[in-house]
PDB file of C-alpha atoms in Angstrom:
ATOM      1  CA  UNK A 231      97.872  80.101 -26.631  1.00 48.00           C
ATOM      2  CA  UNK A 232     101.435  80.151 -25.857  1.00 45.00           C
ATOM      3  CA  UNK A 233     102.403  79.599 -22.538  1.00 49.00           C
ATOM      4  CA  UNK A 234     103.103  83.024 -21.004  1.00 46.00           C
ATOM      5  CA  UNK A 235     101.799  85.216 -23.588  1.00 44.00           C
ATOM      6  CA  UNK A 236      98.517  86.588 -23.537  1.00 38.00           C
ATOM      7  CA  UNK A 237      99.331  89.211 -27.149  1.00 37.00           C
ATOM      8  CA  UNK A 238      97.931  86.834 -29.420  1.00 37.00           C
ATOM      9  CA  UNK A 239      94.948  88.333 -31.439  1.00 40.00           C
ATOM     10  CA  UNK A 240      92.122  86.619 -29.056  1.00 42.00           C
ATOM     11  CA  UNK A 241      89.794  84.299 -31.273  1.00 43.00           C
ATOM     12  CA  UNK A 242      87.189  83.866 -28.175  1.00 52.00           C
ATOM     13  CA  UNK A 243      84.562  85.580 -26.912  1.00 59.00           C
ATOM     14  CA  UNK A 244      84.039  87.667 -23.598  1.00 73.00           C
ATOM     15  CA  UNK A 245      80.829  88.181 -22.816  1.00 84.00           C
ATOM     16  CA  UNK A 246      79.129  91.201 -21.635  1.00 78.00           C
ATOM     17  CA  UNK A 247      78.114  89.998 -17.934  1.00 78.00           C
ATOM     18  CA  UNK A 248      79.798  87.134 -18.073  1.00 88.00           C
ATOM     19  CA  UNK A 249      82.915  86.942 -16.084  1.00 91.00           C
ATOM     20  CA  UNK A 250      84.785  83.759 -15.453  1.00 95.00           C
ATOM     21  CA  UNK A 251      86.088  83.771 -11.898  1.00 96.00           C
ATOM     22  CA  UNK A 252      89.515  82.254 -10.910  1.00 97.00           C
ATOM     23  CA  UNK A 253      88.606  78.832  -8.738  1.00 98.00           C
ATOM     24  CA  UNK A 254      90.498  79.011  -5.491  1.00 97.00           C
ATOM     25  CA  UNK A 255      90.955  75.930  -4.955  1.00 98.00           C
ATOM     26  CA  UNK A 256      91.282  73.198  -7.862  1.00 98.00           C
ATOM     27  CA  UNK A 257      92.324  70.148  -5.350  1.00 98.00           C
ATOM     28  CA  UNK A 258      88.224  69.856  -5.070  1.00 98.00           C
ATOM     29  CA  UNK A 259      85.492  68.399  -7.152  1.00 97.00           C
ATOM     30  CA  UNK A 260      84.551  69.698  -9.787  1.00 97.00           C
ATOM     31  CA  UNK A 261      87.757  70.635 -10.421  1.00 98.00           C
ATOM     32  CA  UNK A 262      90.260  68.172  -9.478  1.00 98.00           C
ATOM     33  CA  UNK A 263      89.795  66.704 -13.336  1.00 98.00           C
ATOM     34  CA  UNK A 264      90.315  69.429 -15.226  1.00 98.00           C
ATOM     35  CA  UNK A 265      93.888  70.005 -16.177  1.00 98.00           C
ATOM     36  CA  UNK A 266      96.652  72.099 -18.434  1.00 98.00           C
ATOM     37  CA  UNK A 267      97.175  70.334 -21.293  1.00 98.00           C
ATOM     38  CA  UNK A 268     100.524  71.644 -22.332  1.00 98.00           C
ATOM     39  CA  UNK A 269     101.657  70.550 -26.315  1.00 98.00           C
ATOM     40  CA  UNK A 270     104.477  70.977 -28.488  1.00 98.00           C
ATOM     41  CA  UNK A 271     104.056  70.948 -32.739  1.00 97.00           C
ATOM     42  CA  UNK A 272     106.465  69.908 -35.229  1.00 97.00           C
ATOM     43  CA  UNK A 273     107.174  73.509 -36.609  1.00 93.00           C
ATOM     44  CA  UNK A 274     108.253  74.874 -33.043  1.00 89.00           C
ATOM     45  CA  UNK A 275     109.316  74.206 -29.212  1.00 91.00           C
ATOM     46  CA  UNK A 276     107.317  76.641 -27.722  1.00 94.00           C
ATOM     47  CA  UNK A 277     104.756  75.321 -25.327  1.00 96.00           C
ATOM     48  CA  UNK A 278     101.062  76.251 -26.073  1.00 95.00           C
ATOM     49  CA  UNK A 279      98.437  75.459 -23.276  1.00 96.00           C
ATOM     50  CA  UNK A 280      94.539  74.131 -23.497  1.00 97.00           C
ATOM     51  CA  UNK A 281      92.326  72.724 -21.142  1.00 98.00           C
ATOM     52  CA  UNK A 282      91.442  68.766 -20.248  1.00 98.00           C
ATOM     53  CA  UNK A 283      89.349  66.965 -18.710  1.00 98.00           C
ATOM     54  CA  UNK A 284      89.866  63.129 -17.123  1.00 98.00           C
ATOM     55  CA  UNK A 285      87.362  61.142 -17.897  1.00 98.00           C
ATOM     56  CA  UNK A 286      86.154  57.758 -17.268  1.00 98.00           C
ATOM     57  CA  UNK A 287      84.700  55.037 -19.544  1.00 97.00           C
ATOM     58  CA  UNK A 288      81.670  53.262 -17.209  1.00 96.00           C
ATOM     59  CA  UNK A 289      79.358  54.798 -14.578  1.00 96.00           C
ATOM     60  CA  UNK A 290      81.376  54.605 -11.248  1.00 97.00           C
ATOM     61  CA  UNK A 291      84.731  54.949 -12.789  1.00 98.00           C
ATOM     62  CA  UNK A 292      87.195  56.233 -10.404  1.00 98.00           C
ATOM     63  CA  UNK A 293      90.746  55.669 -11.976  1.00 98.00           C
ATOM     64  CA  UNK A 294      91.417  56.315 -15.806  1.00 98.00           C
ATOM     65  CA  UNK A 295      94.058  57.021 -18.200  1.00 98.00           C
ATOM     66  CA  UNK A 296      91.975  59.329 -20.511  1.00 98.00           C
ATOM     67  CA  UNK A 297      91.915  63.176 -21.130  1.00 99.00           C
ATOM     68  CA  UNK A 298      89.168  64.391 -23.496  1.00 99.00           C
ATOM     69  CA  UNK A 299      89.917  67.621 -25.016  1.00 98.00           C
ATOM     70  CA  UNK A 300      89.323  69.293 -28.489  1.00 97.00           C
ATOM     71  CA  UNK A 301      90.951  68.257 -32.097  1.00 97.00           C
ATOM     72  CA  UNK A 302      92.679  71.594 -32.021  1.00 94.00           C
ATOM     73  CA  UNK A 303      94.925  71.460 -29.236  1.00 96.00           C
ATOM     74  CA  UNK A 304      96.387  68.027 -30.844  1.00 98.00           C
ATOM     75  CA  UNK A 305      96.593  69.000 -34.726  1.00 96.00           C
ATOM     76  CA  UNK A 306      97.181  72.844 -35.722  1.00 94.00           C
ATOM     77  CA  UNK A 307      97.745  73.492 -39.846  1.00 90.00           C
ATOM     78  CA  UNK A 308      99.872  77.037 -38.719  1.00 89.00           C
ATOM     79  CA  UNK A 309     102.412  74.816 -36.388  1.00 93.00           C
ATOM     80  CA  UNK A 310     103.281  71.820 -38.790  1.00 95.00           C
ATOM     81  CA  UNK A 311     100.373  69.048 -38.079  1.00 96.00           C
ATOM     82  CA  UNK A 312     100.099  66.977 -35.120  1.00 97.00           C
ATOM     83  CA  UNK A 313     101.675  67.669 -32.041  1.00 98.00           C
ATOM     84  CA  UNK A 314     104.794  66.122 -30.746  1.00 98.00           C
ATOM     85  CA  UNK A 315     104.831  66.021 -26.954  1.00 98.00           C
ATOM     86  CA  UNK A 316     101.391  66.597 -24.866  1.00 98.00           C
ATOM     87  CA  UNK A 317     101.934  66.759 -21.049  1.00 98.00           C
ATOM     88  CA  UNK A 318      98.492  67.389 -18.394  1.00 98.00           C
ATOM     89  CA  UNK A 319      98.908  69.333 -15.296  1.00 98.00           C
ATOM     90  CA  UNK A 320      96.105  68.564 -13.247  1.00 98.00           C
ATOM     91  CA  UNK A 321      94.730  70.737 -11.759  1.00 98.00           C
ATOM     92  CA  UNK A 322      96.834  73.578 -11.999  1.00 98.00           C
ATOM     93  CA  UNK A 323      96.677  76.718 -10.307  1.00 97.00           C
ATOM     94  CA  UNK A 324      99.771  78.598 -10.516  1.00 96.00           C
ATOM     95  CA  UNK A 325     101.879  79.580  -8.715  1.00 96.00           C
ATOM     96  CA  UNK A 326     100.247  76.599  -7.317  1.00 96.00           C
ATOM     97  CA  UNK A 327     100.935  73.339  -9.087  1.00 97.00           C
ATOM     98  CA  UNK A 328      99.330  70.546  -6.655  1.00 98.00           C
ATOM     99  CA  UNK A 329      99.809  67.308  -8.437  1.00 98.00           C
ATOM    100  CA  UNK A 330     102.586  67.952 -11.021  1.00 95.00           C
ATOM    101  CA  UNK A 331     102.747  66.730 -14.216  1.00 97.00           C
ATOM    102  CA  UNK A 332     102.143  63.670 -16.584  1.00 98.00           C
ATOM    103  CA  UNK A 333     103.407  63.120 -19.527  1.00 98.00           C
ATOM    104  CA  UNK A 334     100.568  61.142 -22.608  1.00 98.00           C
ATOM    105  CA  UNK A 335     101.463  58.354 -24.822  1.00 98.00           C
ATOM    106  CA  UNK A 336      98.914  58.592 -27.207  1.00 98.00           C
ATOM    107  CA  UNK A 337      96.651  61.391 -28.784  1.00 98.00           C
ATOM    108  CA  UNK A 338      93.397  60.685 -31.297  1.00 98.00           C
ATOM    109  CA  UNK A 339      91.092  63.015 -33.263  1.00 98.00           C
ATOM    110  CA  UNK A 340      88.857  62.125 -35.981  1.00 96.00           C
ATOM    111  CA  UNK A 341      90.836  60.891 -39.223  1.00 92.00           C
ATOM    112  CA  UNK A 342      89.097  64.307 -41.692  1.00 93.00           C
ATOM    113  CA  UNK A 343      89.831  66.417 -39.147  1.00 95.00           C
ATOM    114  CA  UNK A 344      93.125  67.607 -40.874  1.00 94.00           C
ATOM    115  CA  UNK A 345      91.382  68.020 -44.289  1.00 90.00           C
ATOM    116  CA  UNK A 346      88.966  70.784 -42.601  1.00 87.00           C
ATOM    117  CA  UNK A 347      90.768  71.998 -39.519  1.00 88.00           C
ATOM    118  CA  UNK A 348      91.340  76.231 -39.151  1.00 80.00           C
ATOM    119  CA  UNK A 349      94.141  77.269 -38.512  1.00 75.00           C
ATOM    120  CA  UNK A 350      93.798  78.671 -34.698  1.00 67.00           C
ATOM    121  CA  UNK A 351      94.927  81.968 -35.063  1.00 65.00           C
ATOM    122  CA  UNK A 352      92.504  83.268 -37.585  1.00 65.00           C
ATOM    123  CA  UNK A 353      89.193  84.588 -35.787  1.00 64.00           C
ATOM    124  CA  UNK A 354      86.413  82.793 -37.198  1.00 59.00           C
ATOM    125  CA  UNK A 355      84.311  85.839 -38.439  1.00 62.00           C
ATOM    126  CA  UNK A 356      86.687  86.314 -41.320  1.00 64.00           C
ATOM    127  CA  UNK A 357      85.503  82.620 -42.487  1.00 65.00           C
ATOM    128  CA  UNK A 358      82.809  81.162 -44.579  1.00 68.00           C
ATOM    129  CA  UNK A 359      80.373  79.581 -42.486  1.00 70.00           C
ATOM    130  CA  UNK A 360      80.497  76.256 -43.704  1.00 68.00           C
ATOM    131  CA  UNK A 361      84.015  75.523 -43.302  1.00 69.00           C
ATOM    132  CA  UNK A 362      83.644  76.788 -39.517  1.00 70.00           C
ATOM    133  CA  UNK A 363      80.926  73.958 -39.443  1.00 71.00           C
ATOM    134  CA  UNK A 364      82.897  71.483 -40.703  1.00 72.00           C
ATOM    135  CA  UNK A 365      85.938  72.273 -38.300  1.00 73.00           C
ATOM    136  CA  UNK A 366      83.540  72.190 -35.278  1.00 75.00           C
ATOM    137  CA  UNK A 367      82.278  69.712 -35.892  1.00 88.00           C
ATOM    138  CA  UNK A 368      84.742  67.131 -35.942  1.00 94.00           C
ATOM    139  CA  UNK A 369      86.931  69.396 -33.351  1.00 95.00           C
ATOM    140  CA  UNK A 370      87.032  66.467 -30.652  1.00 97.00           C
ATOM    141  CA  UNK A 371      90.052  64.202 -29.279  1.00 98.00           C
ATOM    142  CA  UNK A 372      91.581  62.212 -26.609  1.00 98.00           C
ATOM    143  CA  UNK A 373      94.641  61.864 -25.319  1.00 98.00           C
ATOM    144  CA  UNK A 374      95.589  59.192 -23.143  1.00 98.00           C
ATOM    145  CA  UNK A 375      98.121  59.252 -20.541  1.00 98.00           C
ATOM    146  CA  UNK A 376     101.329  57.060 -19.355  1.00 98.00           C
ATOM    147  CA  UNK A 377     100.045  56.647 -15.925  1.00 98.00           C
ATOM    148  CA  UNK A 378      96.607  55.968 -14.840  1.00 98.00           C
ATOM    149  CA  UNK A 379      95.201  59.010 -12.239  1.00 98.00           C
ATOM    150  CA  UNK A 380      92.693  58.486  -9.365  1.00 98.00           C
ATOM    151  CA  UNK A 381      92.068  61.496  -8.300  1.00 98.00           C
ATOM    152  CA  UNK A 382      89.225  60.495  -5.492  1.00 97.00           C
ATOM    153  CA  UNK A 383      85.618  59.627  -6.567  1.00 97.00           C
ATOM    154  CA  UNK A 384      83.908  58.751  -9.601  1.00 97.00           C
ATOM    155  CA  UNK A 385      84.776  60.448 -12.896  1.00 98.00           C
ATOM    156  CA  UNK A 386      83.208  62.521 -15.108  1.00 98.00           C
ATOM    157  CA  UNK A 387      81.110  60.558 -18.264  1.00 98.00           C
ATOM    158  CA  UNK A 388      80.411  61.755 -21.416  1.00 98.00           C
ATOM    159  CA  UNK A 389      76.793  62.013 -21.821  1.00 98.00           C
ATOM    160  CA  UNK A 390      74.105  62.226 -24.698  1.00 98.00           C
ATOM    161  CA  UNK A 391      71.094  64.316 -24.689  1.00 98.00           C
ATOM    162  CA  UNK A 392      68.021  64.628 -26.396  1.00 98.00           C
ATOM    163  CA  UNK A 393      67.504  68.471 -27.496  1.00 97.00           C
ATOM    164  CA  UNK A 394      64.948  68.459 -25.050  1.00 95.00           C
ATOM    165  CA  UNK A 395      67.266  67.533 -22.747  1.00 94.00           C
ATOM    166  CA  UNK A 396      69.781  70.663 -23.364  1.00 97.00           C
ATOM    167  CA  UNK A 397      68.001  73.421 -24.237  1.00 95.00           C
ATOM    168  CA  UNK A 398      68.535  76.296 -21.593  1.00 96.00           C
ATOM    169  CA  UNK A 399      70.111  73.931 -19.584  1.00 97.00           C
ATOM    170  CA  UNK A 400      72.659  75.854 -17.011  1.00 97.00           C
ATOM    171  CA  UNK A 401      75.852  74.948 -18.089  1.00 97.00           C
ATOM    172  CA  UNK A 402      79.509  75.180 -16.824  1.00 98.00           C
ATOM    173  CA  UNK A 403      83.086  75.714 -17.893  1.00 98.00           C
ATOM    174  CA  UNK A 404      86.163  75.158 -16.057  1.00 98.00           C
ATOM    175  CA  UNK A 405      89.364  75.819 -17.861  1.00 97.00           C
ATOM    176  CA  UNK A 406      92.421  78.206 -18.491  1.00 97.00           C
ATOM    177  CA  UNK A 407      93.593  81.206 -19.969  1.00 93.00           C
ATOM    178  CA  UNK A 408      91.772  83.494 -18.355  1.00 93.00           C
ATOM    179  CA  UNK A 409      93.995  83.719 -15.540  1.00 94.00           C
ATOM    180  CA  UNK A 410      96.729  82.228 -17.663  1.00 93.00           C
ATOM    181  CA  UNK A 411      97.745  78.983 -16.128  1.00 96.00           C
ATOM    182  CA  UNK A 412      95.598  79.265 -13.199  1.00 97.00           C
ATOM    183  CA  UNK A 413      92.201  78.080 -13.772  1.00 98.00           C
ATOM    184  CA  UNK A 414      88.723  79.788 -13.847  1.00 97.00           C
ATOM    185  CA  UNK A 415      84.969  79.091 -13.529  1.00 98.00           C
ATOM    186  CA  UNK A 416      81.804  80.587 -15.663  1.00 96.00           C
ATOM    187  CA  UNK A 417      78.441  79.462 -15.790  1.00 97.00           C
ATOM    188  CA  UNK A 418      75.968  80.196 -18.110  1.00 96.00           C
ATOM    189  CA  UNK A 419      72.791  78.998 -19.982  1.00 96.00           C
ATOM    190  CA  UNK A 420      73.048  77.148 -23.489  1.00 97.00           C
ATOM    191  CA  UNK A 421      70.838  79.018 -25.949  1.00 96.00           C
ATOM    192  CA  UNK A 422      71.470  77.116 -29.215  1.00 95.00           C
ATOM    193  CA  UNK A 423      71.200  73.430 -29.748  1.00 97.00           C
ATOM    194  CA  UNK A 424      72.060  72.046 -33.171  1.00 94.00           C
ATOM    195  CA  UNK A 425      72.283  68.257 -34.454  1.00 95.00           C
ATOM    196  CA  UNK A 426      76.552  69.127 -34.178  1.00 95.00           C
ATOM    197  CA  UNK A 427      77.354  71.829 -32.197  1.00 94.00           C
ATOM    198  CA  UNK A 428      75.972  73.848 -28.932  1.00 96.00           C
ATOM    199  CA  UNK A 429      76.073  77.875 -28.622  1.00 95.00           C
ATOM    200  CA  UNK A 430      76.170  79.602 -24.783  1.00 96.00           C
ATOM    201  CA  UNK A 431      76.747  82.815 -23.832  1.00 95.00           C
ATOM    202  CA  UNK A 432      79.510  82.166 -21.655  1.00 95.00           C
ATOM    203  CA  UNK A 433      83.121  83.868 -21.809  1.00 93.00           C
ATOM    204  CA  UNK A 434      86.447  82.309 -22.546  1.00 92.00           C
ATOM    205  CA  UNK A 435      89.586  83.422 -24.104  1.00 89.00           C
ATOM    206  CA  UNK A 436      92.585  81.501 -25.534  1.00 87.00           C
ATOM    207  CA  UNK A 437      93.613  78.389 -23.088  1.00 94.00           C
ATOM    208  CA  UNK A 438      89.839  77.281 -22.786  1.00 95.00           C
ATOM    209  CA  UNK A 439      89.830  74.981 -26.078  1.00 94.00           C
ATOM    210  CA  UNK A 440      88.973  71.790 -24.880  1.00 97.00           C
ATOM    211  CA  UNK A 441      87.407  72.258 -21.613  1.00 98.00           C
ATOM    212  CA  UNK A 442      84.913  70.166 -20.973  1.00 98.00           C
ATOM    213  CA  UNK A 443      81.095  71.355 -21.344  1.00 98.00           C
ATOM    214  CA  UNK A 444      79.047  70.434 -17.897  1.00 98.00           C
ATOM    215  CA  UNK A 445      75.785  70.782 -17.087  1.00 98.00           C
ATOM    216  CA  UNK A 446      75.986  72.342 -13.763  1.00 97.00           C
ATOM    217  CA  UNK A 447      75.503  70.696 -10.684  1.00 95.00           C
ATOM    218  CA  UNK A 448      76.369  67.346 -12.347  1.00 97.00           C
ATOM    219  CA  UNK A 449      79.408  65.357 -14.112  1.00 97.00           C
ATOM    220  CA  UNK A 450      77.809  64.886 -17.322  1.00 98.00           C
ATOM    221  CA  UNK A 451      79.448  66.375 -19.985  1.00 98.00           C
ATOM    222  CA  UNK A 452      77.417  66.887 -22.899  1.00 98.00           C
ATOM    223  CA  UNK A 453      79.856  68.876 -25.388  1.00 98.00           C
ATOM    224  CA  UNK A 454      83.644  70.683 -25.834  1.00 98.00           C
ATOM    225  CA  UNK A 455      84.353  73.571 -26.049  1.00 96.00           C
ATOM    226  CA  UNK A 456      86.008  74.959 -29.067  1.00 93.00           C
ATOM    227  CA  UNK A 457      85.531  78.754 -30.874  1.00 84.00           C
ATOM    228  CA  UNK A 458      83.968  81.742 -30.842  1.00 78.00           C
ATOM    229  CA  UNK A 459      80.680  82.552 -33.241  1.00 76.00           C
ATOM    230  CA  UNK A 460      80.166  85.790 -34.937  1.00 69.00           C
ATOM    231  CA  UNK A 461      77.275  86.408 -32.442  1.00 79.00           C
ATOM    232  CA  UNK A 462      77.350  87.282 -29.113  1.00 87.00           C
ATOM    233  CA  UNK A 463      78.049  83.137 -27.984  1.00 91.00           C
ATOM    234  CA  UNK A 464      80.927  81.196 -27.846  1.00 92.00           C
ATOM    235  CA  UNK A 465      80.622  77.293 -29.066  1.00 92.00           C
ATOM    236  CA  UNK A 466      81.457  73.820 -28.860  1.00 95.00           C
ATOM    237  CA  UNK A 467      80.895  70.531 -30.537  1.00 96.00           C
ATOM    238  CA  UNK A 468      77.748  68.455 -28.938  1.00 97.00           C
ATOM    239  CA  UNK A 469      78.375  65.009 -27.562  1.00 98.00           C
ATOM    240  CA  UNK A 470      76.605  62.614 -30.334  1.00 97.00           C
ATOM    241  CA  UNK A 471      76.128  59.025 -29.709  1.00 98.00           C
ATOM    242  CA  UNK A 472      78.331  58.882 -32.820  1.00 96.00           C
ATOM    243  CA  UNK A 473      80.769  61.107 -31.358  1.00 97.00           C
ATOM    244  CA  UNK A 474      80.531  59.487 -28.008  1.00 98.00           C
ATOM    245  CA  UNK A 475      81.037  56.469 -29.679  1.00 98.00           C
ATOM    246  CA  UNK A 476      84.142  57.620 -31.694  1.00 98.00           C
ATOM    247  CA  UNK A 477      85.929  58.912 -28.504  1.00 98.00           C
ATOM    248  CA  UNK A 478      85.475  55.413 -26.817  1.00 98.00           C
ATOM    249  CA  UNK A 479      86.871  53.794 -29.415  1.00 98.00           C
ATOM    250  CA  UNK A 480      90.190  55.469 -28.356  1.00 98.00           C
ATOM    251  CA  UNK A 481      89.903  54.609 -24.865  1.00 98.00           C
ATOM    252  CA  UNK A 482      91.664  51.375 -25.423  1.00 93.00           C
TER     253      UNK A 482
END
């Protein structure tokens, strides 16, 4: 989404009864992580915004350099390939901006996700369903930043879960675009769990790619966020041990 301007053609998902509500303030846990993630492509210098997430590495991580996000808010076919400049503004919550701005040195998504990435402004119903499978599911980055944040307690951790594990599990998302650059809540319960990808009936509009997929109540993350479906669910790519693995590899 670019900054500003909410008249693109929305590719998300609201959800009848499902309203995200704007998080008063972000300077807290859960949401002192979560972040803008502001980017510029090749083809253009317009800004676009997602959402991030700092993350740690190890269980009582309190410091990191590491944002994980979605493949689509570093690489977009429709804006000339991989992005240029990617900046995180954590926490934001304009007009209130309480920790300003870093800028990232680095940003990694999985090598074939160029070959089968969508471009983002084409809604996914218009698409055959296996090339929406194969963008999901390798729709997963990280960018690392040029200063180490500590924000104040332990990070978030990726975390793997048996299917057992997820299913119906109350899950939240904290992220943008909803209120623009100020950032929203909305909770929910995942219905689908596949060997890739998770389905929940949660809204989100442009802004939300990348937010981080929580199980409420907690700071395991167990999945990004990504798309919309051509059901009534929005969906994101499930934290595999092989993905898990792949994202640590770039936490180097």
């Amino acid at each position: 989404m670019k900054i500003n301007d909410l008249q693109e053609e929305n590719v998300f998902k609201p959800i009848h009864g499902n309203t995200p509500l704007r998080v008063p303030d972000t300077t807290i846990a859960p949401y002192k992580t979560v972040g803008l993630l502001v980017t510029v492509f090749p083809s253009t210098t317009e800004e676009f915004i997602g959402t991030a997430t700092l993350i740690g590495k190890n269980d009582g991580d309190e410091e990191s350099l590491y944002l994980l996000t979605c493949a689509h808010n570093l690489y977009s076919k429709n804006r000339g390939g991989k992005a240029v400049s990617v900046k995180f503004i954590r926490a934001s919550n304009v007009p209130i901006v309480p920790f300003g701005e870093v800028e990232a040195e680095g940003w990694f998504y999985p090598k074939g996700y160029e070959s089968v990435s969508i471009p983002d402004d084409v809604p996914l119903r218009f698409l055959n369903e296996k090339l929406i499978e194969e963008d999901i599911n390798l729709d997963y980055g990280i960018v690392k930043l040029k200063k180490a944040i500590k924000p104040g307690g332990t990070l978030p951790l990726m975390q793997v879960k048996t299917d057992v594990g997820l299913q119906n599990k109350p899950l939240q998302i904290n992220g943008y675009g909803w209120f623009n650059e100020a950032m929203s809540a909305a909770k929910g319960n995942l219905t689908e769990v596949n060997p890739l990808s998770l389905r929940y009936p949660i809204s989100t509009v442009k802004g939300a790619s990348g937010s981080a997929l929580v199980l409420d109540g907690t700071t395991e993350i167990i999945g990004i966020h990504t798309r919309e479906t051509d059901k009534e669910v929005n969906q994101g790519v499930r934290i595999t041990q092989e993905v898990k693995d792949k994202l640590l590899s770039w936490m180097v």
